[in-house]
């Protein structure tokens, strides 16, 4: 899950994940699954957002400014998913620290 979350982050260098996974000798099937899921989610959200922006630009023309809600929804959803993931990770770490 951590690999998947890191791959979804915008601008995160995937080489670091790949190199670290090799050093840690992570199981190959889990690594590939995390890579496919993380990159698939990232690419789908970005493609959806870019497509929505392009469509709105073609429909509205250049005279109106700003993207509409349809173009921003995918990015808001990505922000919510990343925020919830971060919150869950923090809760798990806090619970583990209390148990120790």
Phi, psi and omega in degrees: 000325180294316177300317181297315180297319180294324181290334179283335182299134179292132175079003181283131183287114183292337178299325178296317178297313182298314181295316180296320178298322177293318179296323180277355181054049178294148179300135184302313181298318179295320179297313180295320179297315179296320180295314181295315180294311182297311180290325178297316178296314182299311182294320181297315181295315181294318178296318179299315182293314180295319179297318179296318178297318180296313179300316180294323178295322179288324181285317186277330186084185184271356184281338180256144184255152171085144178282154178272180182296325181299331180276334184268341182303314180300321180290324176294318178298318178299318178298318179296314180300315180293322178295316178295319178298318178294319179297317179297316179299317179297318179296319180295316179295321180294319179295320178294323179293323179291322181290333181284000000 
